[in-house]
PDB file of C-alpha atoms in Angstrom:
ATOM      1  CA  MET A  23      13.960  21.567  81.760  1.00  0.00           C
ATOM      2  CA  PHE A  24      14.377  18.005  80.529  1.00  0.00           C
ATOM      3  CA  GLU A  25      16.580  17.372  77.532  1.00  0.00           C
ATOM      4  CA  CYS A  26      16.002  14.440  75.236  1.00  0.00           C
ATOM      5  CA  GLN A  27      18.702  11.921  76.138  1.00  0.00           C
ATOM      6  CA  TYR A  28      18.017   8.732  74.220  1.00  0.00           C
ATOM      7  CA  LYS A  29      21.113   7.211  72.636  1.00  0.00           C
ATOM      8  CA  ASN A  30      20.070   6.790  69.036  1.00  0.00           C
ATOM      9  CA  MET A  31      18.240   9.632  67.299  1.00  0.00           C
ATOM     10  CA  SER A  32      17.710   7.466  64.226  1.00  0.00           C
ATOM     11  CA  GLN A  33      15.495   5.105  66.216  1.00  0.00           C
ATOM     12  CA  LEU A  34      12.969   7.774  67.181  1.00  0.00           C
ATOM     13  CA  GLU A  35       9.983   7.614  64.843  1.00  0.00           C
ATOM     14  CA  SER A  36       8.320  10.883  63.975  1.00  0.00           C
ATOM     15  CA  PHE A  37       4.990  11.409  65.675  1.00  0.00           C
ATOM     16  CA  SER A  38       3.290  11.725  62.279  1.00  0.00           C
ATOM     17  CA  THR A  39       4.404   8.167  61.448  1.00  0.00           C
ATOM     18  CA  ILE A  40       3.083   6.882  64.772  1.00  0.00           C
ATOM     19  CA  TYR A  41      -0.201   8.739  64.254  1.00  0.00           C
ATOM     20  CA  GLN A  42      -0.654   7.297  60.768  1.00  0.00           C
ATOM     21  CA  ARG A  43      -0.123   3.750  62.008  1.00  0.00           C
ATOM     22  CA  ALA A  44      -2.562   4.291  64.886  1.00  0.00           C
ATOM     23  CA  SER A  45      -5.123   5.771  62.510  1.00  0.00           C
ATOM     24  CA  GLU A  46      -4.899   2.755  60.206  1.00  0.00           C
ATOM     25  CA  ARG A  47      -5.296   0.378  63.144  1.00  0.00           C
ATOM     26  CA  LYS A  48      -8.315   2.225  64.573  1.00  0.00           C
ATOM     27  CA  GLY A  49     -10.192   2.710  61.302  1.00  0.00           C
ATOM     28  CA  GLY A  50      -9.252   6.257  60.358  1.00  0.00           C
ATOM     29  CA  ASP A  51      -8.472   9.652  61.837  1.00  0.00           C
ATOM     30  CA  GLU A  52     -12.022  10.319  63.039  1.00  0.00           C
ATOM     31  CA  SER A  53     -12.163   7.051  64.964  1.00  0.00           C
ATOM     32  CA  LEU A  54      -8.743   7.681  66.501  1.00  0.00           C
ATOM     33  CA  GLU A  55      -9.569  11.254  67.475  1.00  0.00           C
ATOM     34  CA  SER A  56     -12.714  10.037  69.255  1.00  0.00           C
ATOM     35  CA  LEU A  57     -10.439   8.228  71.731  1.00  0.00           C
ATOM     36  CA  LEU A  58      -8.573  11.400  72.671  1.00  0.00           C
ATOM     37  CA  THR A  59      -9.640  13.793  75.423  1.00  0.00           C
ATOM     38  CA  SER A  60      -8.682  17.300  76.393  1.00  0.00           C
ATOM     39  CA  SER A  61      -6.657  18.117  79.490  1.00  0.00           C
ATOM     40  CA  LEU A  62      -7.739  20.997  81.717  1.00  0.00           C
ATOM     41  CA  THR A  63      -6.000  24.359  81.775  1.00  0.00           C
ATOM     42  CA  PRO A  64      -3.909  25.344  84.809  1.00  0.00           C
ATOM     43  CA  ASP A  65      -6.647  27.785  85.841  1.00  0.00           C
ATOM     44  CA  GLU A  66      -9.247  25.023  85.719  1.00  0.00           C
ATOM     45  CA  ILE A  67      -7.087  22.607  87.736  1.00  0.00           C
ATOM     46  CA  GLY A  68      -6.408  25.357  90.260  1.00  0.00           C
ATOM     47  CA  GLN A  69     -10.143  25.547  91.006  1.00  0.00           C
ATOM     48  CA  TYR A  70     -10.234  22.103  92.574  1.00  0.00           C
ATOM     49  CA  LYS A  71     -10.667  21.870  96.312  1.00  0.00           C
ATOM     50  CA  ASP A  72      -7.967  19.866  98.014  1.00  0.00           C
ATOM     51  CA  ALA A  73     -10.660  17.558  99.374  1.00  0.00           C
ATOM     52  CA  GLU A  74     -11.631  16.703  95.798  1.00  0.00           C
ATOM     53  CA  LEU A  75      -8.028  15.905  94.965  1.00  0.00           C
ATOM     54  CA  LEU A  76      -7.561  13.748  98.061  1.00  0.00           C
ATOM     55  CA  SER A  77     -10.740  11.853  97.178  1.00  0.00           C
ATOM     56  CA  GLU A  78      -9.602  11.147  93.619  1.00  0.00           C
ATOM     57  CA  MET A  79      -6.092  10.281  94.767  1.00  0.00           C
ATOM     58  CA  SER A  80      -7.464   7.840  97.338  1.00  0.00           C
ATOM     59  CA  LYS A  81      -9.776   6.281  94.772  1.00  0.00           C
ATOM     60  CA  LYS A  82      -6.859   5.623  92.445  1.00  0.00           C
ATOM     61  CA  VAL A  83      -4.921   4.003  95.303  1.00  0.00           C
ATOM     62  CA  PHE A  84      -7.810   1.605  95.948  1.00  0.00           C
ATOM     63  CA  GLN A  85      -8.345   0.943  92.235  1.00  0.00           C
ATOM     64  CA  SER A  86      -4.703  -0.068  91.769  1.00  0.00           C
ATOM     65  CA  GLY A  87      -4.672  -3.841  91.372  1.00  0.00           C
ATOM     66  CA  PHE A  88      -8.423  -4.040  92.033  1.00  0.00           C
ATOM     67  CA  ILE A  89     -11.646  -3.973  90.007  1.00  0.00           C
ATOM     68  CA  TRP A  90     -12.257  -0.280  89.319  1.00  0.00           C
ATOM     69  CA  ARG A  91     -16.043  -0.627  89.129  1.00  0.00           C
ATOM     70  CA  ILE A  92     -16.279  -2.077  92.650  1.00  0.00           C
ATOM     71  CA  VAL A  93     -14.270   0.833  94.049  1.00  0.00           C
ATOM     72  CA  GLU A  94     -16.428   3.307  92.152  1.00  0.00           C
ATOM     73  CA  ASN A  95     -19.614   1.776  93.545  1.00  0.00           C
ATOM     74  CA  LYS A  96     -18.329   2.032  97.115  1.00  0.00           C
ATOM     75  CA  TRP A  97     -16.954   5.551  96.832  1.00  0.00           C
ATOM     76  CA  SER A  98     -20.000   7.364  98.212  1.00  0.00           C
ATOM     77  CA  ALA A  99     -19.528   5.318 101.397  1.00  0.00           C
ATOM     78  CA  TYR A 100     -15.889   6.430 101.493  1.00  0.00           C
ATOM     79  CA  GLU A 101     -16.924  10.060 101.106  1.00  0.00           C
ATOM     80  CA  GLU A 102     -19.152   9.670 104.152  1.00  0.00           C
ATOM     81  CA  ALA A 103     -16.629   7.673 106.216  1.00  0.00           C
ATOM     82  CA  PHE A 104     -13.821  10.162 105.570  1.00  0.00           C
ATOM     83  CA  PHE A 105     -15.753  13.439 106.007  1.00  0.00           C
ATOM     84  CA  GLY A 106     -15.779  14.320 102.320  1.00  0.00           C
ATOM     85  CA  PHE A 107     -11.989  13.864 102.314  1.00  0.00           C
ATOM     86  CA  GLU A 108     -11.387  17.228 103.967  1.00  0.00           C
ATOM     87  CA  PRO A 109      -7.681  16.815 104.804  1.00  0.00           C
ATOM     88  CA  HIS A 110      -7.831  18.427 108.247  1.00  0.00           C
ATOM     89  CA  LYS A 111     -10.767  16.213 109.241  1.00  0.00           C
ATOM     90  CA  VAL A 112      -9.085  13.049 107.985  1.00  0.00           C
ATOM     91  CA  LEU A 113      -6.023  13.955 110.047  1.00  0.00           C
ATOM     92  CA  MET A 114      -8.174  13.969 113.194  1.00  0.00           C
ATOM     93  CA  LEU A 115      -8.880  10.248 112.867  1.00  0.00           C
ATOM     94  CA  SER A 116      -7.201   8.098 115.494  1.00  0.00           C
ATOM     95  CA  PRO A 117      -5.420   4.812 114.656  1.00  0.00           C
ATOM     96  CA  GLU A 118      -8.387   2.991 116.173  1.00  0.00           C
ATOM     97  CA  GLN A 119     -10.837   4.859 113.958  1.00  0.00           C
ATOM     98  CA  LEU A 120      -8.760   4.085 110.879  1.00  0.00           C
ATOM     99  CA  GLN A 121      -8.702   0.430 111.890  1.00  0.00           C
ATOM    100  CA  GLU A 122     -12.500   0.473 112.173  1.00  0.00           C
ATOM    101  CA  ARG A 123     -12.788   1.859 108.653  1.00  0.00           C
ATOM    102  CA  ALA A 124     -10.343  -0.717 107.318  1.00  0.00           C
ATOM    103  CA  SER A 125     -12.630  -3.417 108.755  1.00  0.00           C
ATOM    104  CA  ASP A 126     -15.942  -1.864 107.682  1.00  0.00           C
ATOM    105  CA  PRO A 127     -17.883  -4.243 105.364  1.00  0.00           C
ATOM    106  CA  ASN A 128     -19.341  -1.237 103.544  1.00  0.00           C
ATOM    107  CA  LEU A 129     -15.823  -0.258 102.502  1.00  0.00           C
ATOM    108  CA  ILE A 130     -12.886  -2.292 101.212  1.00  0.00           C
ATOM    109  CA  ARG A 131     -10.989  -4.227 103.850  1.00  0.00           C
ATOM    110  CA  HIS A 132      -7.422  -3.181 103.222  1.00  0.00           C
ATOM    111  CA  MET A 133      -5.504  -1.640 106.107  1.00  0.00           C
ATOM    112  CA  LYS A 134      -2.512  -0.349 104.143  1.00  0.00           C
ATOM    113  CA  LYS A 135      -4.644   1.412 101.533  1.00  0.00           C
ATOM    114  CA  THR A 136      -6.864   2.824 104.260  1.00  0.00           C
ATOM    115  CA  MET A 137      -3.791   4.190 106.040  1.00  0.00           C
ATOM    116  CA  ALA A 138      -2.695   5.721 102.737  1.00  0.00           C
ATOM    117  CA  ILE A 139      -5.735   8.011 102.926  1.00  0.00           C
ATOM    118  CA  TYR A 140      -4.378   9.431 106.173  1.00  0.00           C
ATOM    119  CA  ASP A 141      -0.814   9.678 104.878  1.00  0.00           C
ATOM    120  CA  ASN A 142      -1.896  11.402 101.680  1.00  0.00           C
ATOM    121  CA  ALA A 143      -4.109  13.781 103.646  1.00  0.00           C
ATOM    122  CA  LEU A 144      -0.955  14.789 105.498  1.00  0.00           C
ATOM    123  CA  MET A 145       0.878  15.304 102.211  1.00  0.00           C
ATOM    124  CA  THR A 146      -2.015  17.377 100.884  1.00  0.00           C
ATOM    125  CA  HIS A 147      -2.057  19.468 104.059  1.00  0.00           C
ATOM    126  CA  ASP A 148       1.701  20.043 103.985  1.00  0.00           C
ATOM    127  CA  ILE A 149       1.829  21.013 100.297  1.00  0.00           C
ATOM    128  CA  ALA A 150      -1.131  23.345 100.788  1.00  0.00           C
ATOM    129  CA  ARG A 151       0.690  25.020 103.656  1.00  0.00           C
ATOM    130  CA  GLU A 152       3.779  25.437 101.477  1.00  0.00           C
ATOM    131  CA  HIS A 153       2.147  26.440  98.186  1.00  0.00           C
ATOM    132  CA  GLY A 154      -1.375  27.679  98.927  1.00  0.00           C
ATOM    133  CA  SER A 155      -3.130  24.492  97.836  1.00  0.00           C
ATOM    134  CA  LEU A 156      -2.322  21.132  96.314  1.00  0.00           C
ATOM    135  CA  ALA A 157      -4.459  22.169  93.340  1.00  0.00           C
ATOM    136  CA  GLU A 158      -2.299  25.223  92.645  1.00  0.00           C
ATOM    137  CA  TYR A 159       0.873  23.195  93.122  1.00  0.00           C
ATOM    138  CA  ILE A 160      -0.231  20.650  90.509  1.00  0.00           C
ATOM    139  CA  ALA A 161      -1.719  23.245  88.182  1.00  0.00           C
ATOM    140  CA  ASN A 162       1.522  25.212  87.959  1.00  0.00           C
ATOM    141  CA  TRP A 163       3.769  22.211  87.356  1.00  0.00           C
ATOM    142  CA  PRO A 164       5.191  22.296  83.782  1.00  0.00           C
ATOM    143  CA  SER A 165       4.143  19.362  81.616  1.00  0.00           C
ATOM    144  CA  GLU A 166       7.631  19.079  80.126  1.00  0.00           C
ATOM    145  CA  GLU A 167       8.794  17.976  83.577  1.00  0.00           C
ATOM    146  CA  ILE A 168       5.765  15.878  84.507  1.00  0.00           C
ATOM    147  CA  THR A 169       7.788  12.847  85.623  1.00  0.00           C
ATOM    148  CA  GLN A 170       9.295  15.005  88.348  1.00  0.00           C
ATOM    149  CA  LEU A 171       5.765  15.583  89.664  1.00  0.00           C
ATOM    150  CA  TRP A 172       5.273  11.804  89.612  1.00  0.00           C
ATOM    151  CA  ALA A 173       8.388  11.562  91.769  1.00  0.00           C
ATOM    152  CA  VAL A 174       7.073  14.132  94.258  1.00  0.00           C
ATOM    153  CA  LEU A 175       3.799  12.233  94.662  1.00  0.00           C
ATOM    154  CA  LYS A 176       5.687   8.971  95.143  1.00  0.00           C
ATOM    155  CA  ARG A 177       8.185  10.443  97.619  1.00  0.00           C
ATOM    156  CA  ARG A 178       5.849  12.576  99.693  1.00  0.00           C
ATOM    157  CA  GLY A 179       2.729  10.451  99.426  1.00  0.00           C
ATOM    158  CA  THR A 180       1.910   6.798 100.035  1.00  0.00           C
ATOM    159  CA  ARG A 181       1.153   4.122  97.408  1.00  0.00           C
ATOM    160  CA  LEU A 182       1.384   6.678  94.595  1.00  0.00           C
ATOM    161  CA  GLY A 183       4.288   5.099  92.747  1.00  0.00           C
ATOM    162  CA  GLY A 184       4.108   3.234  89.455  1.00  0.00           C
ATOM    163  CA  ASN A 185       1.161   4.366  87.346  1.00  0.00           C
ATOM    164  CA  THR A 186      -1.052   5.261  90.333  1.00  0.00           C
ATOM    165  CA  GLY A 187       0.193   8.856  90.571  1.00  0.00           C
ATOM    166  CA  PRO A 188      -0.045   9.419  86.803  1.00  0.00           C
ATOM    167  CA  TYR A 189      -3.547   7.894  86.707  1.00  0.00           C
ATOM    168  CA  PHE A 190      -4.558  10.329  89.447  1.00  0.00           C
ATOM    169  CA  LEU A 191      -3.141  13.259  87.480  1.00  0.00           C
ATOM    170  CA  ARG A 192      -4.910  12.170  84.306  1.00  0.00           C
ATOM    171  CA  ALA A 193      -8.189  11.765  86.207  1.00  0.00           C
ATOM    172  CA  ILE A 194      -8.092  15.403  87.361  1.00  0.00           C
ATOM    173  CA  GLY A 195      -7.186  16.683  83.898  1.00  0.00           C
ATOM    174  CA  LYS A 196      -3.473  17.315  84.425  1.00  0.00           C
ATOM    175  CA  ASP A 197      -1.621  16.648  81.197  1.00  0.00           C
ATOM    176  CA  THR A 198       0.525  13.534  81.514  1.00  0.00           C
ATOM    177  CA  PHE A 199       1.463  10.438  79.586  1.00  0.00           C
ATOM    178  CA  LEU A 200       1.124   6.953  81.082  1.00  0.00           C
ATOM    179  CA  LEU A 201       3.660   4.145  81.073  1.00  0.00           C
ATOM    180  CA  THR A 202       1.192   1.410  80.140  1.00  0.00           C
ATOM    181  CA  GLY A 203       2.430  -1.969  78.995  1.00  0.00           C
ATOM    182  CA  ASP A 204       2.061  -0.903  75.361  1.00  0.00           C
ATOM    183  CA  VAL A 205       4.003   2.321  75.864  1.00  0.00           C
ATOM    184  CA  GLN A 206       6.783   0.580  77.781  1.00  0.00           C
ATOM    185  CA  GLY A 207       6.938  -2.151  75.154  1.00  0.00           C
ATOM    186  CA  TYR A 208       7.307   0.399  72.365  1.00  0.00           C
ATOM    187  CA  LEU A 209      10.034   2.364  74.135  1.00  0.00           C
ATOM    188  CA  THR A 210      11.928  -0.811  74.969  1.00  0.00           C
ATOM    189  CA  SER A 211      11.686  -2.367  71.499  1.00  0.00           C
ATOM    190  CA  HIS A 212      12.883   0.876  69.890  1.00  0.00           C
ATOM    191  CA  LYS A 213      15.777   1.068  72.362  1.00  0.00           C
ATOM    192  CA  LEU A 214      14.795   4.544  73.554  1.00  0.00           C
ATOM    193  CA  VAL A 215      15.393   3.809  77.245  1.00  0.00           C
ATOM    194  CA  ASP A 216      18.621   2.489  78.734  1.00  0.00           C
ATOM    195  CA  PHE A 217      17.429   2.319  82.347  1.00  0.00           C
ATOM    196  CA  GLY A 218      14.476   0.975  84.294  1.00  0.00           C
ATOM    197  CA  PHE A 219      11.165   2.803  83.960  1.00  0.00           C
ATOM    198  CA  SER A 220      11.098   3.418  87.709  1.00  0.00           C
ATOM    199  CA  SER A 221      14.572   4.958  87.756  1.00  0.00           C
ATOM    200  CA  LYS A 222      15.288   8.677  87.625  1.00  0.00           C
ATOM    201  CA  SER A 223      17.498   8.253  84.558  1.00  0.00           C
ATOM    202  CA  GLY A 224      14.943   6.116  82.744  1.00  0.00           C
ATOM    203  CA  LEU A 225      12.118   8.568  83.408  1.00  0.00           C
ATOM    204  CA  LYS A 226      14.324  11.426  82.221  1.00  0.00           C
ATOM    205  CA  GLN A 227      14.846   9.632  78.919  1.00  0.00           C
ATOM    206  CA  VAL A 228      11.131   8.893  78.549  1.00  0.00           C
ATOM    207  CA  GLN A 229      10.253  12.510  79.308  1.00  0.00           C
ATOM    208  CA  GLY A 230      12.710  13.631  76.637  1.00  0.00           C
ATOM    209  CA  VAL A 231      11.130  11.364  74.029  1.00  0.00           C
ATOM    210  CA  PHE A 232       7.622  12.619  74.797  1.00  0.00           C
ATOM    211  CA  ASN A 233       8.816  16.226  74.827  1.00  0.00           C
ATOM    212  CA  THR A 234      10.236  15.755  71.327  1.00  0.00           C
ATOM    213  CA  TRP A 235       6.961  14.303  70.040  1.00  0.00           C
ATOM    214  CA  GLN A 236       5.085  17.170  71.687  1.00  0.00           C
ATOM    215  CA  GLN A 237       7.313  19.713  69.945  1.00  0.00           C
ATOM    216  CA  GLN A 238       6.696  17.944  66.632  1.00  0.00           C
ATOM    217  CA  SER A 239       2.938  17.659  66.984  1.00  0.00           C
ATOM    218  CA  GLY A 240       1.753  20.419  69.308  1.00  0.00           C
ATOM    219  CA  ARG A 241      -0.424  17.825  71.020  1.00  0.00           C
ATOM    220  CA  SER A 242      -0.828  17.129  74.718  1.00  0.00           C
ATOM    221  CA  LEU A 243       1.240  14.444  76.423  1.00  0.00           C
ATOM    222  CA  ALA A 244      -1.978  12.568  77.170  1.00  0.00           C
ATOM    223  CA  ASP A 245      -2.959  12.467  73.505  1.00  0.00           C
ATOM    224  CA  ILE A 246       0.539  11.424  72.445  1.00  0.00           C
ATOM    225  CA  SER A 247       0.427   8.609  74.992  1.00  0.00           C
ATOM    226  CA  ARG A 248      -2.959   7.392  73.738  1.00  0.00           C
ATOM    227  CA  VAL A 249      -1.956   7.586  70.071  1.00  0.00           C
ATOM    228  CA  LEU A 250       1.244   5.682  70.778  1.00  0.00           C
ATOM    229  CA  ALA A 251      -0.687   2.975  72.625  1.00  0.00           C
ATOM    230  CA  CYS A 252      -3.137   2.710  69.721  1.00  0.00           C
ATOM    231  CA  SER A 253      -0.253   2.256  67.289  1.00  0.00           C
ATOM    232  CA  VAL A 254       1.059  -0.917  68.932  1.00  0.00           C
ATOM    233  CA  GLY A 255       0.139  -3.868  71.125  1.00  0.00           C
ATOM    234  CA  ASP A 256      -3.205  -4.191  72.867  1.00  0.00           C
ATOM    235  CA  ASN A 257      -4.152  -0.511  72.778  1.00  0.00           C
ATOM    236  CA  ARG A 258      -4.130  -0.023  76.559  1.00  0.00           C
ATOM    237  CA  ILE A 259      -4.530   3.767  76.538  1.00  0.00           C
TER     238      ILE A 259
END
């Protein structure tokens, strides 16, 4: 279990104060609440097929640093080219076949991201062998330690560091916060993090802050993240 480890308790705003500021900026509670979405339950997440998770994971890898709409429009072609993202079928592709797909004009020409599909299929296969399925593994992970799941995806997968892993988790309904520019800016300006946001120590501090706000509010990490983003900066939620 993470413990809250920021240096200065007096610099941690209450979540109710953050919510009130966000509400005023967005035109009232009703308008703010319309921007919030519900996460899925562990049972619901556990119903995913691992092929569905690999597809969404791969999509987020391609969308990172790229125009999301273009990736979305091409995704049906990816589903066909990668056998519906069935991990065991993806793992049967030869290096030559992967190269062909990385050069296919109907897809996106990016060899490293194309190879990440194969690498992440291997991760999905291995975790499924160890834990029954990737879906069950993710579903059973406690939200109060969500940054440790980020670390697993980054360490065992490919191109899932930064916000890519968390965006994938949010897309499948797993409760998580995001370290958007607004969120990082808030945490930095309030001196709640002493270390880099990519470091183990820094993420432990951030997790502790979010856990405290969750205990105060009873809200999901995803909603806390969105409310915080709406309370400052450019509202990148």
